[in-house]
Amino acid sequence: MLYLKRLIRSAMLLSILAATTVYGAQTRDLIIDTDPGADDVVALLLALASPEELNVLAITTVAGNVRLDKTSRNARLAREWAGREDVPVYAGAPKPLVRTPIYAENIHGQEGLPGVTVHEPAKGLAEGDAVDYLINTLRKASPHSVTIAMLGPQTNLALALIQAPEITQGIKEVVVMGGAHFNGGNITPTAEFNLFADPHAAQVVLASGVKLTYVPLDVTHKILTSEQRLKQIEALNNGAGKLVKGILDEYVKADMVHYGLPGGPVHDASVIAWLLKPELFSGRQVNLVIDSRDGPTFGQTIADWYGTLGHDKNVFWVENGDAQGFFDLLSQRLARLK
Ligand code: BDR
Ligand code: CA
């Protein structure tokens, strides 16, 4: 029975792929760099359930929400839950470029995945290091053909760029979950977690000149869960819906209390939603500066929203999003999984 269900699901995903080929729509080659993490896992499920738009070449992991062994295990769990063991998972940097490591176990739990029971997935890591994988893949990629979704500290890509600056040739664009301007920070009053966890890495990526989009707290704090939206996911009545409902139920609690919000953000999944349906979001091209000076602004992102300084506009800053549109998209894609 289980085998039959898996077969039907694979056939469904394959038929989506086939339809894409027939109608000639372009899938986007994508590497997801991530530190799962509750919201990272939701993002991974959303991406892996969307093969007609996203050709996920690999998942690369980094230390962030929890230590590297756990983020790598959780990435493999997401891949298993999505029935996409075909996608390799490479483990990357165990610590930031310069600063001492920080983790977010208070939000994501000791295992980095609240609300569900974790296990050791059947399929292991791919051989080799995530940084080498990025270098080798981007070096030989067609010019500006690969998109990178950065869902955690930007250490892996920064290390790759430091060792092999020419890899920018293979990068189409980098979409970062990180930063905060209007909203203020979530780890300090000024800094968002991913930027605070490795601001020096984010500076390296920014200085490389690659096309950059930031999906900051300014927008993710507007795309909140609600009882109704979580029910919508639960009503899918499949394993993925149950998992995501379980994870989010637990994950959003701390933010709801801390910010007095009616629901909680699902930060990283907005990066994937942006890639799938950019029309759900709005923002503008700005000049971005990242602060890495010791002190109260360590890790702060300063977005010149009004162009006050007249400096080069180096980042597309997403500022608003259609919350219900996001949850409809998420539900629709999760419905395809087992
Ligand atoms: C970001 O920090 C992490 O805890 C989440 O996974 C997300 O990437 C939100 O600030
Ligand atoms: Ca993350």
Tab-separated table of C-alpha atoms in Angstrom, residues 37 46 65 68 180 225 241 284 294:
chain	number	residue	atom	x	y	z
A	37	GLY	CA	15.370	24.874	11.612
A	46	LEU	CA	7.625	23.861	-0.419
A	65	ASN	CA	19.738	27.433	14.340
A	68	LEU	CA	25.885	21.439	11.800
A	180	ALA	CA	15.491	43.881	9.183
A	225	THR	CA	0.033	31.962	10.803
A	241	GLY	CA	0.261	18.701	6.232
A	284	ARG	CA	12.248	48.144	-4.119
A	294	ASP	CA	31.127	45.347	17.893
